[in-house]
Amino acid sequence: MTQMESVQIRFPSEELKRIDSYVKRGEYHSRSEFIRDAVRKAEMIQALKDIRKIMEKEGITEEDLHKGGKAIREKIFSEMFGEIE
């Protein structure tokens, strides 16, 4: 299991009330779980933005992405993370 570290953060009371409402409805077990999920979602959104930038730079369209299959995905992956070995 990943080692967890504790941090103290401050939220405006209205934001904290919204977080607490998710916890109260049972969508999250705790405030911490909500915040961890929010961080993961922010990382996914950033990855999608990065993919869009690469697609624009390389002239790749949505249609190319769907039709191009593995070759297009590998091209985007190599732009993001380096060459596939």
Coordinates of N, CA and C in Angstrom, one line a residue:
M1 N 0.8 -1.2 0.0 CA 0.0 0.0 0.0 C 0.9 1.2 0.0
T2 N 0.4 2.3 -0.7 CA 1.1 3.5 -0.8 C 1.2 4.2 0.6
Q3 N 2.4 4.7 1.0 CA 2.5 5.4 2.2 C 1.8 6.8 2.1
M4 N 1.0 7.1 3.1 CA 0.3 8.4 3.0 C 1.0 9.4 3.9
E5 N 1.0 10.6 3.5 CA 1.5 11.7 4.3 C 0.4 12.7 4.6
S6 N 0.4 13.3 5.7 CA -0.6 14.2 6.2 C -0.2 15.6 5.9
V7 N -1.2 16.4 5.3 CA -1.0 17.8 5.1 C -2.2 18.6 5.6
Q8 N -1.9 19.8 6.0 CA -3.0 20.7 6.4 C -3.4 21.6 5.3
I9 N -4.6 21.7 4.9 CA -5.1 22.6 3.9 C -6.3 23.4 4.4
R10 N -6.4 24.6 3.8 CA -7.6 25.4 4.3 C -8.5 25.6 3.0
F11 N -9.8 25.5 3.3 CA -10.8 25.7 2.3 C -11.8 26.8 2.8
P12 N -12.3 27.6 1.8 CA -13.4 28.5 2.2 C -14.6 27.7 2.7
S13 N -15.3 28.2 3.6 CA -16.4 27.4 4.3 C -17.4 26.8 3.3
E14 N -17.7 27.6 2.2 CA -18.7 27.1 1.3 C -18.1 25.9 0.5
E15 N -16.9 25.9 0.1 CA -16.3 24.8 -0.5 C -16.3 23.5 0.4
L16 N -15.9 23.8 1.6 CA -15.9 22.7 2.6 C -17.3 22.1 2.8
K17 N -18.3 22.9 2.8 CA -19.7 22.4 2.9 C -20.1 21.6 1.7
R18 N -19.6 22.0 0.5 CA -19.9 21.1 -0.7 C -19.2 19.8 -0.6
I19 N -17.9 19.8 -0.1 CA -17.2 18.5 0.0 C -17.9 17.7 1.0
D20 N -18.3 18.3 2.2 CA -19.0 17.5 3.2 C -20.4 16.9 2.7
S21 N -21.0 17.6 1.8 CA -22.3 17.1 1.2 C -22.0 15.8 0.4
Y22 N -20.9 15.7 -0.3 CA -20.6 14.5 -1.0 C -20.3 13.4 0.0
V23 N -19.6 13.7 1.1 CA -19.4 12.7 2.1 C -20.7 12.2 2.7
K24 N -21.5 13.2 3.1 CA -22.8 12.9 3.8 C -23.7 12.0 2.9
R25 N -23.7 12.2 1.6 CA -24.5 11.4 0.6 C -23.9 10.1 0.4
G26 N -22.7 9.8 0.9 CA -22.0 8.5 0.8 C -21.2 8.4 -0.5
E27 N -21.0 9.4 -1.3 CA -20.3 9.3 -2.5 C -18.8 9.2 -2.2
Y28 N -18.4 9.7 -1.1 CA -17.0 9.5 -0.6 C -17.1 9.1 0.9
H29 N -16.1 8.4 1.3 CA -16.0 8.0 2.8 C -15.5 9.1 3.7
S30 N -14.8 10.0 3.1 CA -14.2 11.1 3.9 C -13.8 12.3 3.0
R31 N -13.5 13.4 3.7 CA -13.0 14.5 3.0 C -11.7 14.2 2.2
S32 N -10.8 13.4 2.9 CA -9.5 13.0 2.3 C -9.8 12.3 1.0
E33 N -10.7 11.3 1.0 CA -11.0 10.5 -0.2 C -11.5 11.5 -1.3
F34 N -12.3 12.4 -1.0 CA -12.8 13.4 -2.0 C -11.6 14.2 -2.6
I35 N -10.7 14.6 -1.7 CA -9.6 15.5 -2.2 C -8.7 14.6 -3.1
R36 N -8.4 13.4 -2.6 CA -7.5 12.5 -3.5 C -8.1 12.3 -4.8
D37 N -9.5 12.0 -4.9 CA -10.1 11.8 -6.1 C -10.1 13.1 -7.0
A38 N -10.2 14.2 -6.4 CA -10.2 15.5 -7.1 C -8.8 15.7 -7.7
V39 N -7.7 15.3 -7.0 CA -6.4 15.4 -7.5 C -6.2 14.5 -8.7
R40 N -6.7 13.2 -8.6 CA -6.6 12.3 -9.7 C -7.3 12.8 -10.9
K41 N -8.5 13.4 -10.7 CA -9.3 13.9 -11.9 C -8.6 15.1 -12.5
A42 N -8.0 15.9 -11.7 CA -7.2 17.1 -12.2 C -6.0 16.6 -13.1
E43 N -5.4 15.5 -12.7 CA -4.3 14.9 -13.4 C -4.8 14.3 -14.8
M44 N -6.0 13.7 -14.8 CA -6.5 13.2 -16.0 C -6.9 14.3 -17.0
I45 N -7.5 15.4 -16.4 CA -7.8 16.5 -17.3 C -6.5 17.1 -17.9
Q46 N -5.5 17.2 -17.1 CA -4.2 17.8 -17.7 C -3.7 16.8 -18.7
A47 N -3.7 15.5 -18.5 CA -3.3 14.6 -19.5 C -4.1 14.7 -20.8
L48 N -5.4 14.9 -20.7 CA -6.2 15.1 -21.9 C -5.8 16.4 -22.6
K49 N -5.5 17.5 -21.9 CA -5.1 18.7 -22.5 C -3.8 18.5 -23.2
D50 N -2.9 17.8 -22.6 CA -1.6 17.5 -23.2 C -1.8 16.7 -24.5
I51 N -2.7 15.8 -24.5 CA -3.0 15.0 -25.7 C -3.5 15.9 -26.8
R52 N -4.4 16.8 -26.4 CA -5.0 17.7 -27.4 C -3.9 18.6 -28.0
K53 N -3.0 19.1 -27.2 CA -1.9 19.9 -27.7 C -1.0 19.1 -28.7
I54 N -0.7 17.9 -28.4 CA 0.1 17.0 -29.3 C -0.7 16.8 -30.6
M55 N -2.0 16.5 -30.5 CA -2.8 16.3 -31.7 C -2.8 17.5 -32.6
E56 N -2.9 18.7 -32.0 CA -2.9 20.0 -32.7 C -1.6 20.2 -33.4
K57 N -0.5 20.0 -32.6 CA 0.9 20.1 -33.1 C 1.2 19.2 -34.3
E58 N 0.7 18.0 -34.2 CA 1.0 16.9 -35.2 C -0.1 16.9 -36.3
G59 N -1.1 17.7 -36.2 CA -2.2 17.8 -37.2 C -3.1 16.5 -37.2
I60 N -3.2 15.9 -36.0 CA -4.0 14.7 -35.8 C -5.5 15.2 -35.5
T61 N -6.4 14.7 -36.3 CA -7.8 15.0 -36.0 C -8.5 13.9 -35.1
E62 N -9.7 14.2 -34.7 CA -10.4 13.1 -33.9 C -10.6 11.9 -34.8
E63 N -10.9 12.2 -36.1 CA -11.2 11.1 -37.0 C -9.9 10.2 -37.2
D64 N -8.7 10.9 -37.3 CA -7.5 10.2 -37.4 C -7.3 9.3 -36.2
L65 N -7.6 9.8 -35.0 CA -7.4 9.1 -33.8 C -8.2 7.8 -33.8
H66 N -9.5 7.9 -34.2 CA -10.3 6.8 -34.3 C -10.0 5.8 -35.3
K67 N -9.6 6.3 -36.5 CA -9.2 5.4 -37.6 C -7.8 4.9 -37.6
G68 N -6.9 5.7 -37.0 CA -5.5 5.4 -37.1 C -5.0 4.3 -36.2
G69 N -5.8 3.9 -35.2 CA -5.4 2.8 -34.4 C -4.1 3.0 -33.6
K70 N -3.4 1.9 -33.5 CA -2.2 1.7 -32.7 C -1.2 2.7 -33.1
A71 N -0.9 2.9 -34.4 CA 0.1 3.8 -34.8 C -0.1 5.3 -34.3
I72 N -1.3 5.8 -34.4 CA -1.5 7.1 -33.9 C -1.4 7.2 -32.4
R73 N -1.9 6.2 -31.7 CA -1.7 6.1 -30.2 C -0.3 6.1 -29.8
E74 N 0.5 5.3 -30.5 CA 2.0 5.2 -30.2 C 2.7 6.5 -30.5
K75 N 2.2 7.2 -31.5 CA 2.8 8.5 -31.8 C 2.5 9.5 -30.7
I76 N 1.3 9.6 -30.2 CA 0.9 10.5 -29.1 C 1.7 10.1 -27.8
F77 N 1.7 8.8 -27.6 CA 2.4 8.3 -26.4 C 3.9 8.7 -26.4
S78 N 4.5 8.5 -27.5 CA 6.0 8.8 -27.6 C 6.2 10.3 -27.4
E79 N 5.3 11.1 -27.9 CA 5.4 12.6 -27.7 C 5.3 12.9 -26.2
M80 N 4.4 12.2 -25.5 CA 4.2 12.5 -24.1 C 5.3 11.9 -23.2
F81 N 5.7 10.7 -23.5 CA 6.6 10.0 -22.6 C 7.9 9.5 -23.1
G82 N 8.2 9.8 -24.4 CA 9.4 9.3 -25.0 C 9.1 8.1 -25.9
E83 N 10.1 7.6 -26.5 CA 10.0 6.4 -27.4 C 9.6 5.2 -26.6
I84 N 8.8 4.3 -27.3 CA 8.4 3.0 -26.7 C 9.5 2.0 -27.1
E85 N 10.0 1.3 -26.1 CA 11.1 0.3 -26.3 C 10.5 -1.0 -26.5

